[in-house]
PDB file of C-alpha atoms in Angstrom:
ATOM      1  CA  UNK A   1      -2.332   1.203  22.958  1.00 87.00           C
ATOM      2  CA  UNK A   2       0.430   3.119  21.807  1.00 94.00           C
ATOM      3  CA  UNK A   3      -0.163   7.096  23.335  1.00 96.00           C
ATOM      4  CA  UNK A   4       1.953   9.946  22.207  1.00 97.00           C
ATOM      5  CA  UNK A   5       2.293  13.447  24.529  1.00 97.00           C
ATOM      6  CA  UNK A   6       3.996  16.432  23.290  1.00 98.00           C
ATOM      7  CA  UNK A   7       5.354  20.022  24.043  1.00 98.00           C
ATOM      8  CA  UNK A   8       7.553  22.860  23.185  1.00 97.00           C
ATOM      9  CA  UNK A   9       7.747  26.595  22.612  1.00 94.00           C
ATOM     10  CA  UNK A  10       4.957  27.905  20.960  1.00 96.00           C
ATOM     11  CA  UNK A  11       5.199  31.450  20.232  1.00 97.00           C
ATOM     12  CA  UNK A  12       8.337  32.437  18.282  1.00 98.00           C
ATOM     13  CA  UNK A  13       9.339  35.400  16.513  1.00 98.00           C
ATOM     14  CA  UNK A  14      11.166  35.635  13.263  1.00 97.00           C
ATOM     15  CA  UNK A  15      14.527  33.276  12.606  1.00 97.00           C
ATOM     16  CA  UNK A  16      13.768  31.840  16.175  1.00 98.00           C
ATOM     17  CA  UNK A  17      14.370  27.563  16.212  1.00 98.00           C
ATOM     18  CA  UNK A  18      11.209  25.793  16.550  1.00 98.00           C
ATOM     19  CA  UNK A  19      11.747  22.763  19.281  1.00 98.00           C
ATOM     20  CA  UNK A  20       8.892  20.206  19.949  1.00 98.00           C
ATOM     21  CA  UNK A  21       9.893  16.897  21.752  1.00 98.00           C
ATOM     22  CA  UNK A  22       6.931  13.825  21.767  1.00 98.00           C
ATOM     23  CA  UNK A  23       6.628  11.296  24.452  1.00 97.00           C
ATOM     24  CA  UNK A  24       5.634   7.934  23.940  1.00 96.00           C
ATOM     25  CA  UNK A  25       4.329   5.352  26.035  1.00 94.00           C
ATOM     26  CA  UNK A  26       2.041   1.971  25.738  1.00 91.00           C
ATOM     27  CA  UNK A  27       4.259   0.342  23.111  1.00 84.00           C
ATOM     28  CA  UNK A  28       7.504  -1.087  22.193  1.00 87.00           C
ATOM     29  CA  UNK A  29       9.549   2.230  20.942  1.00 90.00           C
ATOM     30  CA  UNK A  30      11.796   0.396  18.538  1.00 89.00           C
ATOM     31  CA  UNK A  31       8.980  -1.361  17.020  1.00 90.00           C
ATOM     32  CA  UNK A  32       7.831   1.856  15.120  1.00 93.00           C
ATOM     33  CA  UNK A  33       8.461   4.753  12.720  1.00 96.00           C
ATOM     34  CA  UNK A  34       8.150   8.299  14.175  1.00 97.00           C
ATOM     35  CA  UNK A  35       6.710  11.133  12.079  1.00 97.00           C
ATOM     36  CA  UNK A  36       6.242  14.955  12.103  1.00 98.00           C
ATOM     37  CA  UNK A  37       3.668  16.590  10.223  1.00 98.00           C
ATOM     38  CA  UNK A  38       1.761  20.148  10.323  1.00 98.00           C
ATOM     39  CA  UNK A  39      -1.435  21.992   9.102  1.00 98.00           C
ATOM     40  CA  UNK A  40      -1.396  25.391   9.189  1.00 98.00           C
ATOM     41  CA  UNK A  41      -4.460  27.278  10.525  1.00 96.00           C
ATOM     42  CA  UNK A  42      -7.734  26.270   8.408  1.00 95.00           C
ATOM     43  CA  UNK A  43      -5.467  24.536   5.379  1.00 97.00           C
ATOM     44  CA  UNK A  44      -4.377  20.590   4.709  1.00 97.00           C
ATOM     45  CA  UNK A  45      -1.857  18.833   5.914  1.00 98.00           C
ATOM     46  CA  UNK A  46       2.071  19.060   5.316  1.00 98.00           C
ATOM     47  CA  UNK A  47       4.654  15.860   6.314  1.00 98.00           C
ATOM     48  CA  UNK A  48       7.640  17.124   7.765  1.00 98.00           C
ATOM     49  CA  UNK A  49       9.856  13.719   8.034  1.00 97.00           C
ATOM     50  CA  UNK A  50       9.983  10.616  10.160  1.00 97.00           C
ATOM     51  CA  UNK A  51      12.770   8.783  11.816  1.00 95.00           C
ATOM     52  CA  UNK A  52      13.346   5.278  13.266  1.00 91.00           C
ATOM     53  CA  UNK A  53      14.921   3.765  16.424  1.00 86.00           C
ATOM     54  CA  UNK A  54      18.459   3.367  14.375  1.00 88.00           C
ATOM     55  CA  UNK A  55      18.487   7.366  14.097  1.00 89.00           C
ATOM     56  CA  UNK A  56      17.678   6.845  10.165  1.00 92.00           C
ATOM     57  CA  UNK A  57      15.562   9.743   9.151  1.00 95.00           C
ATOM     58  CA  UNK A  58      13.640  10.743   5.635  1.00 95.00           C
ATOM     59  CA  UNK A  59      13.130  14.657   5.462  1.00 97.00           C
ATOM     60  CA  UNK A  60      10.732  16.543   3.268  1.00 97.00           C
ATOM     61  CA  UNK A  61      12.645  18.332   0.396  1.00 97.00           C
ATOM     62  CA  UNK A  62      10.801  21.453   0.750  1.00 96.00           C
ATOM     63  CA  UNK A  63      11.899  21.528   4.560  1.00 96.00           C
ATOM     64  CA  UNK A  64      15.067  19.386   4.433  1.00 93.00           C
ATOM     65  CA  UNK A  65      17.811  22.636   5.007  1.00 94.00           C
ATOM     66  CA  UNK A  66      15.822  23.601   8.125  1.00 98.00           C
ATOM     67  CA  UNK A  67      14.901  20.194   9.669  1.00 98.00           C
ATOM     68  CA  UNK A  68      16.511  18.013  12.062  1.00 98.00           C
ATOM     69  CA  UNK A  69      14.338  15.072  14.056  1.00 97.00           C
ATOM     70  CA  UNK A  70      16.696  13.264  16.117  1.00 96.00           C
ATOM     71  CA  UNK A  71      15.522  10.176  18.780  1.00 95.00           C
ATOM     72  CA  UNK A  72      16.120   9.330  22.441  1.00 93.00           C
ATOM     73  CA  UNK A  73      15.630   6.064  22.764  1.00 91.00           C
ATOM     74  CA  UNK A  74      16.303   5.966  26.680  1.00 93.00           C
ATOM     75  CA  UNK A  75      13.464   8.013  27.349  1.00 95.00           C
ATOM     76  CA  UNK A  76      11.071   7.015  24.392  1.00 94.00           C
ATOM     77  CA  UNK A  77      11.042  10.379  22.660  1.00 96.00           C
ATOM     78  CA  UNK A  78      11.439  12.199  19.599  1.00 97.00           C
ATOM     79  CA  UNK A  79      12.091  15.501  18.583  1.00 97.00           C
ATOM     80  CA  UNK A  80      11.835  18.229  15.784  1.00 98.00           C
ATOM     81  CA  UNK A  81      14.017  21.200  15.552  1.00 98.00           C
ATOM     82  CA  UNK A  82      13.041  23.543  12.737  1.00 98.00           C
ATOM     83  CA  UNK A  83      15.112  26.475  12.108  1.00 98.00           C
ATOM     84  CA  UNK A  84      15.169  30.073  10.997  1.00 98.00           C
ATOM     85  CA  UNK A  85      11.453  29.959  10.836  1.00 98.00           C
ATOM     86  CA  UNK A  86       9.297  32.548   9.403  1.00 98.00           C
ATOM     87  CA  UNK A  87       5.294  33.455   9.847  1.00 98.00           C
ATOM     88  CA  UNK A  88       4.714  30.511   7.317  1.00 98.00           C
ATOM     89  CA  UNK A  89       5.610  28.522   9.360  1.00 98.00           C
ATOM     90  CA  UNK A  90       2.931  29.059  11.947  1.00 98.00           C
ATOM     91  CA  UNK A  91       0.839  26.005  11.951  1.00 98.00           C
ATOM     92  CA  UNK A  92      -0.401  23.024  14.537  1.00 98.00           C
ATOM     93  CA  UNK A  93       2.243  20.508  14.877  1.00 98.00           C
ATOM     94  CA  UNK A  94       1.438  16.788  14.836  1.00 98.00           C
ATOM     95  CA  UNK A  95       3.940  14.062  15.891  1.00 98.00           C
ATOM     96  CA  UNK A  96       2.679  10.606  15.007  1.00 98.00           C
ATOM     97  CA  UNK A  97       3.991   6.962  14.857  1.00 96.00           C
ATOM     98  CA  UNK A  98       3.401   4.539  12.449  1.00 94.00           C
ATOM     99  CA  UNK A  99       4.335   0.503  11.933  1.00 91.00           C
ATOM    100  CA  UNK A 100       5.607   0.537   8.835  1.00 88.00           C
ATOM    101  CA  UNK A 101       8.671   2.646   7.420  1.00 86.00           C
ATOM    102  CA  UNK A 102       6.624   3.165   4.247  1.00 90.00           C
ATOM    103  CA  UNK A 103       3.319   3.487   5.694  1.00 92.00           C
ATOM    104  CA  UNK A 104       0.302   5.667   7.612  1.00 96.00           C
ATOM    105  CA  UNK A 105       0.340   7.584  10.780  1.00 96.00           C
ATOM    106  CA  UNK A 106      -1.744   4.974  12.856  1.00 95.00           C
ATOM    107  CA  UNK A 107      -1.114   6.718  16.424  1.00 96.00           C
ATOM    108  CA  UNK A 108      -1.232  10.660  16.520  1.00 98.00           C
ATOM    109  CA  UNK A 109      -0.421  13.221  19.266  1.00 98.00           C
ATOM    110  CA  UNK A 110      -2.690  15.727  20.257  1.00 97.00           C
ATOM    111  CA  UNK A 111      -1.143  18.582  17.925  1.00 98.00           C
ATOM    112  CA  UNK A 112       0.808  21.661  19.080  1.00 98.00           C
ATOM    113  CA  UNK A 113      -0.029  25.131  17.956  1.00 98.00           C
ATOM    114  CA  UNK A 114       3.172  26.799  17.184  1.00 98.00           C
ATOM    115  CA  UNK A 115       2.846  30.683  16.111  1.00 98.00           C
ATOM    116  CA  UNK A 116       5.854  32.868  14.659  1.00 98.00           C
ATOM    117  CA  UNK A 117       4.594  36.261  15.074  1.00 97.00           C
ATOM    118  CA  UNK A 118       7.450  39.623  15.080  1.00 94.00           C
TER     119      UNK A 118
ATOM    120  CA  UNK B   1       6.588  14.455  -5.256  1.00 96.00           C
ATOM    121  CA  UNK B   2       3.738  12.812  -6.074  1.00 98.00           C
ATOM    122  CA  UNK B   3       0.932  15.152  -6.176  1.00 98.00           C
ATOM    123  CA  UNK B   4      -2.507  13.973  -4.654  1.00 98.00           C
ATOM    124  CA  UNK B   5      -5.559  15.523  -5.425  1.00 98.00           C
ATOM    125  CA  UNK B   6      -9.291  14.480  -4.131  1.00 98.00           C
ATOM    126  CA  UNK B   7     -12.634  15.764  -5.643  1.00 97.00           C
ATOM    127  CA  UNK B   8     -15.388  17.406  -4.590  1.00 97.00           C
ATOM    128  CA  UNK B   9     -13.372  19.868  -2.211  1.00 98.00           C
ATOM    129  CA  UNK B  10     -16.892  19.212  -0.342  1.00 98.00           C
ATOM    130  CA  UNK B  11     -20.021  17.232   0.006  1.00 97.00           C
ATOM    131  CA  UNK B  12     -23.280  17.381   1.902  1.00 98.00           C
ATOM    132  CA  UNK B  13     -25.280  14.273   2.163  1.00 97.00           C
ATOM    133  CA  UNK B  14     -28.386  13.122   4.173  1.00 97.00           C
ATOM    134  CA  UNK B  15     -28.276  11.143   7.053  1.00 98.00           C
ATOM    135  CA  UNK B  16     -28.109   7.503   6.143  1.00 97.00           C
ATOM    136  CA  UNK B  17     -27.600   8.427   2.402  1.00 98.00           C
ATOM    137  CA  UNK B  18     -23.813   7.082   0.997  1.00 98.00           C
ATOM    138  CA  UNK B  19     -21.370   9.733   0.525  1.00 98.00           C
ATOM    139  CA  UNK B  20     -18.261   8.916  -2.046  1.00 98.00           C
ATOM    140  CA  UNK B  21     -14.688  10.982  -1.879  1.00 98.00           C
ATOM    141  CA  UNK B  22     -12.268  10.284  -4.642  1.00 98.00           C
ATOM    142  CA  UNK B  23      -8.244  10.511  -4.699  1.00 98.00           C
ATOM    143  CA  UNK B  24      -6.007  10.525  -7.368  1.00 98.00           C
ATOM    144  CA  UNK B  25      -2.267  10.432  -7.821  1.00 98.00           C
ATOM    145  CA  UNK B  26      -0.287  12.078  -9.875  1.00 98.00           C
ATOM    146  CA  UNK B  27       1.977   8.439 -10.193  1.00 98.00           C
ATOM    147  CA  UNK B  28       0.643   4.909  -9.248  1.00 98.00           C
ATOM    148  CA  UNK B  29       0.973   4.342  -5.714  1.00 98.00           C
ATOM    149  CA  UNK B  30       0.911   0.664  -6.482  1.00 98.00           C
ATOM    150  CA  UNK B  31       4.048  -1.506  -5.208  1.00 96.00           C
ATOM    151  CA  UNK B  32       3.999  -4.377  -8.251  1.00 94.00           C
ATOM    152  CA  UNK B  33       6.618  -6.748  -5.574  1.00 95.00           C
ATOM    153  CA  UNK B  34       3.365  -6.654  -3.146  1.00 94.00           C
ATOM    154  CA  UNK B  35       0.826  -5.401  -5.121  1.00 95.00           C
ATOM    155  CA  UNK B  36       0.064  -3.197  -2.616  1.00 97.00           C
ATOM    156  CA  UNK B  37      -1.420   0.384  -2.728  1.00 98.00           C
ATOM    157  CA  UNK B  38       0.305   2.759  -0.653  1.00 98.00           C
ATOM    158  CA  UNK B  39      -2.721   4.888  -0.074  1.00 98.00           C
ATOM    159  CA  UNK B  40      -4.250   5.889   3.198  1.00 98.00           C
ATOM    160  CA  UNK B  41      -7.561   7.565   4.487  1.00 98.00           C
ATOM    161  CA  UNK B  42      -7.781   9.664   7.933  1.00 98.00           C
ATOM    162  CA  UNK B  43     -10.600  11.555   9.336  1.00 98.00           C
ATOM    163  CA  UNK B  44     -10.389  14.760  11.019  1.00 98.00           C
ATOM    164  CA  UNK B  45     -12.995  16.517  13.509  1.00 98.00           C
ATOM    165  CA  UNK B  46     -12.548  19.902  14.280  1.00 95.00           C
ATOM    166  CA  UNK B  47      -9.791  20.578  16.621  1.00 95.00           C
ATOM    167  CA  UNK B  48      -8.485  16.831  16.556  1.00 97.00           C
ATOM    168  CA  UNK B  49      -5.672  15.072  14.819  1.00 98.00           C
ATOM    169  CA  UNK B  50      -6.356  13.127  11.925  1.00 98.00           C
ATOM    170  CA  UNK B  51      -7.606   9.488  12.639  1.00 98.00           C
ATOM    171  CA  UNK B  52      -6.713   7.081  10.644  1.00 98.00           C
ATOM    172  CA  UNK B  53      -9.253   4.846   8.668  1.00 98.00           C
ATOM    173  CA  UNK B  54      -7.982   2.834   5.880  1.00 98.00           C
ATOM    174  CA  UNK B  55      -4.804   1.647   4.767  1.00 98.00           C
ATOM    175  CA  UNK B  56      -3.192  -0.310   2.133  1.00 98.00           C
ATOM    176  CA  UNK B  57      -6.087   1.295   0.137  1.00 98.00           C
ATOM    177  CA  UNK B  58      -8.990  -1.121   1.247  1.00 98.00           C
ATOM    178  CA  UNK B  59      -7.909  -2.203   4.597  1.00 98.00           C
ATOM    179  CA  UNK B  60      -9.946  -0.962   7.619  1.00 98.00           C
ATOM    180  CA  UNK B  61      -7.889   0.370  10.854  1.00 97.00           C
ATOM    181  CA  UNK B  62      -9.236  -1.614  13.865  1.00 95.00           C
ATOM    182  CA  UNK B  63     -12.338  -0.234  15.529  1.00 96.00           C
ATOM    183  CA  UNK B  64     -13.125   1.483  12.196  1.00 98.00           C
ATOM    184  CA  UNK B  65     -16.953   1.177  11.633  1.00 97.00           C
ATOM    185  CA  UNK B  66     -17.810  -0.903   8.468  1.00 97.00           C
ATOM    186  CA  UNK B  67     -19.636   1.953   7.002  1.00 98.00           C
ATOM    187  CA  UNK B  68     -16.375   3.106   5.939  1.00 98.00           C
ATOM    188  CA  UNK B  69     -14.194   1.682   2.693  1.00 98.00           C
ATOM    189  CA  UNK B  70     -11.646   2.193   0.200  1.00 98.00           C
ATOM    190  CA  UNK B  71     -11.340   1.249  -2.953  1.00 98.00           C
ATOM    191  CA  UNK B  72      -9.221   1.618  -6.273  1.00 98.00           C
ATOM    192  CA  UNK B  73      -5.575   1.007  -7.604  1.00 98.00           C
ATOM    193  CA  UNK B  74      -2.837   2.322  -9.151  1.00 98.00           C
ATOM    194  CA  UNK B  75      -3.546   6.262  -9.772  1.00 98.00           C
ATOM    195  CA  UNK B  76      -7.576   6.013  -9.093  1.00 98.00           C
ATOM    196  CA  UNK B  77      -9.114   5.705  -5.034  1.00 98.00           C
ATOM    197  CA  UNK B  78     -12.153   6.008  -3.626  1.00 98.00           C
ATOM    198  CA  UNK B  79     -13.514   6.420   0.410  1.00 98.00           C
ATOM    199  CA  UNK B  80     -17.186   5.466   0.366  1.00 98.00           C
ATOM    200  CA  UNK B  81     -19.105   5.791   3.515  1.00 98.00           C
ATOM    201  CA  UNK B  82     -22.425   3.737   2.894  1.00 97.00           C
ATOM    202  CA  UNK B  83     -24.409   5.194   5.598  1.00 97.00           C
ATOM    203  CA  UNK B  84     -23.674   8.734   6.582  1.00 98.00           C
ATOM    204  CA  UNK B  85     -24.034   9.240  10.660  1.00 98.00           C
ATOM    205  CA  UNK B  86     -23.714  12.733  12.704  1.00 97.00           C
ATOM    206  CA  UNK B  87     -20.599  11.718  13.632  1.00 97.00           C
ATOM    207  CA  UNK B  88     -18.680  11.415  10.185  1.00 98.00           C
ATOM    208  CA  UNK B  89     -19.210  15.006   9.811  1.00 98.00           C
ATOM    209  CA  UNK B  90     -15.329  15.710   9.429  1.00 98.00           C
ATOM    210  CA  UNK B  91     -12.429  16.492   6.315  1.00 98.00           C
ATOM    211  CA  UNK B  92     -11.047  13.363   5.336  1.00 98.00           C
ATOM    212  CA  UNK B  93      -7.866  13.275   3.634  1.00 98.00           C
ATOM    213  CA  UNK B  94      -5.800  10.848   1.417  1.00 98.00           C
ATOM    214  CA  UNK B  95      -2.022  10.541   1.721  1.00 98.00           C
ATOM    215  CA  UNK B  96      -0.037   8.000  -0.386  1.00 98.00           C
ATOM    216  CA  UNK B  97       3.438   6.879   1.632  1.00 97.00           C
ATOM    217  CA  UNK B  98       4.678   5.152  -1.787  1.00 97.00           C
ATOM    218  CA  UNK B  99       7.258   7.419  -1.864  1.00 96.00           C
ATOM    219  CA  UNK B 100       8.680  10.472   0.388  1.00 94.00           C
ATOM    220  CA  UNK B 101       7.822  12.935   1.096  1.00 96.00           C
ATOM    221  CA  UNK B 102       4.524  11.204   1.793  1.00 97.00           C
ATOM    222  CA  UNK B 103       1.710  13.323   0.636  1.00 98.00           C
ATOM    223  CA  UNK B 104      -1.236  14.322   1.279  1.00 98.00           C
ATOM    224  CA  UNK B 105      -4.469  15.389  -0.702  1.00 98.00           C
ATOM    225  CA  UNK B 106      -6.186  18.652   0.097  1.00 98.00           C
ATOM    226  CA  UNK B 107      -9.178  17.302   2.117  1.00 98.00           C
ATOM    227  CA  UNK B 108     -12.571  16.783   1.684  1.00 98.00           C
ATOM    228  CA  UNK B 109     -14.894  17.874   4.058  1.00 98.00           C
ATOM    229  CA  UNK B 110     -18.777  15.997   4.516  1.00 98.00           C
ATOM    230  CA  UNK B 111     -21.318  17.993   6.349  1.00 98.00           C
ATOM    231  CA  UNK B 112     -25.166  16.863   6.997  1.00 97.00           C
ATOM    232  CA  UNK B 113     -27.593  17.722   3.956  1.00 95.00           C
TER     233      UNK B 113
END
């Protein structure tokens, strides 16, 4: 059973870089796609972008300047930097994994709540 | 980006009583080289990550209860849960991963009547 663990800063002020790094562990890293997404507090859910063992990556448009998810394949981990980030981006964090490149978030982490507050 | 929206924004229904979500896309999420849907449903319990329940449209994650199912094609989806239980108080949310950015539809969340 594939688990994911992650961490990073989570109080940030005003054009401060976002960092979260995700750990995973019970499967066979290459064998999956690797996905960020966030819900801010009370509201639905936003993808961020995903990435696969080859370093390929797919960003959301709306977040694509700001975004960079890069992979470690030595350590099984993956990462999301977001940058310049502002109050709206206050939200939990989700990394996730998935089996297909175009497909669902089967295996979720257990969310990070990441606030931007001056 | 396709644009997915889901109807009612909330439901209450009795225990044991069936309880029906819909999902719509603003493009067909249908692949016509598989003739696949690229729609999912996930559950989500109050300070938990989504879990998800149904992909492909009408196929059941593992260790999904068979209370749960999707149906539909093309634009038009549906999550039916035959007999409501306590525990599928939640939102549950459809995403299509047809094409990026993969979306998501606005929830719908099913309380006890």
């Amino acid at each position: 059973q594939v688990q994911l663990q992650q961490w990073g800063t989570r109080l940030l002020k005003p054009s401060d870089t976002l960092s979260l790094t995700c750990a995973v562990s019970g499967g066979s890293f290459s064998d999956y796609c690797w996905t960020w997404i966030r819900q801010p507090p009370g509201k639905g859910l936003e993808w961020i972008g995903q990435i696969i063992q080859s370093g390929s990556t797919n960003y959301n448009p709306s977040l694509k300047s700001r975004v960079t998810i890069s992979v470690d394949t030595s350590k099984n981990q993956f990462s999301l930097k977001l940058s310049s980030v502002t109050a709206a981006d206050t939200a939990v964090y989700y990394c996730a994994g998935g089996r297909h490149y175009f497909g669902p978030a089967d295996y979720w982490g257990q969310g990070t709540l990441v606030t931007v507050s001056s | 980006d396709i644009v997915m929206t889901q109807s009612p924004d909330s439901l209450a229904v009795s225990l044991g009583e069936r309880a029906t979500i819909s999902c719509k896309s603003s493009q067909s999420v249908l692949f016509s080289s598989n003739s696949k849907n690229y729609l999912a449903w996930y559950q989500q319990k109050p300070g938990q990550p989504p879990k998800l329940l149904i992909y492909w449209a009408s196929t059941r994650e593992s260790g999904v209860p068979d209370r749960f199912s999707g149906s539909g094609s093309g634009t038009d989806f549906t999550l039916t849960v035959s007999s409501l239980q306590a525990e599928d108080v939640a939102v549950y949310y459809c995403q299509q991963y047809f094409n990026t950015p993969f979306t998501f539809g606005p929830g719908t969340k099913v309380d006890i009547k």
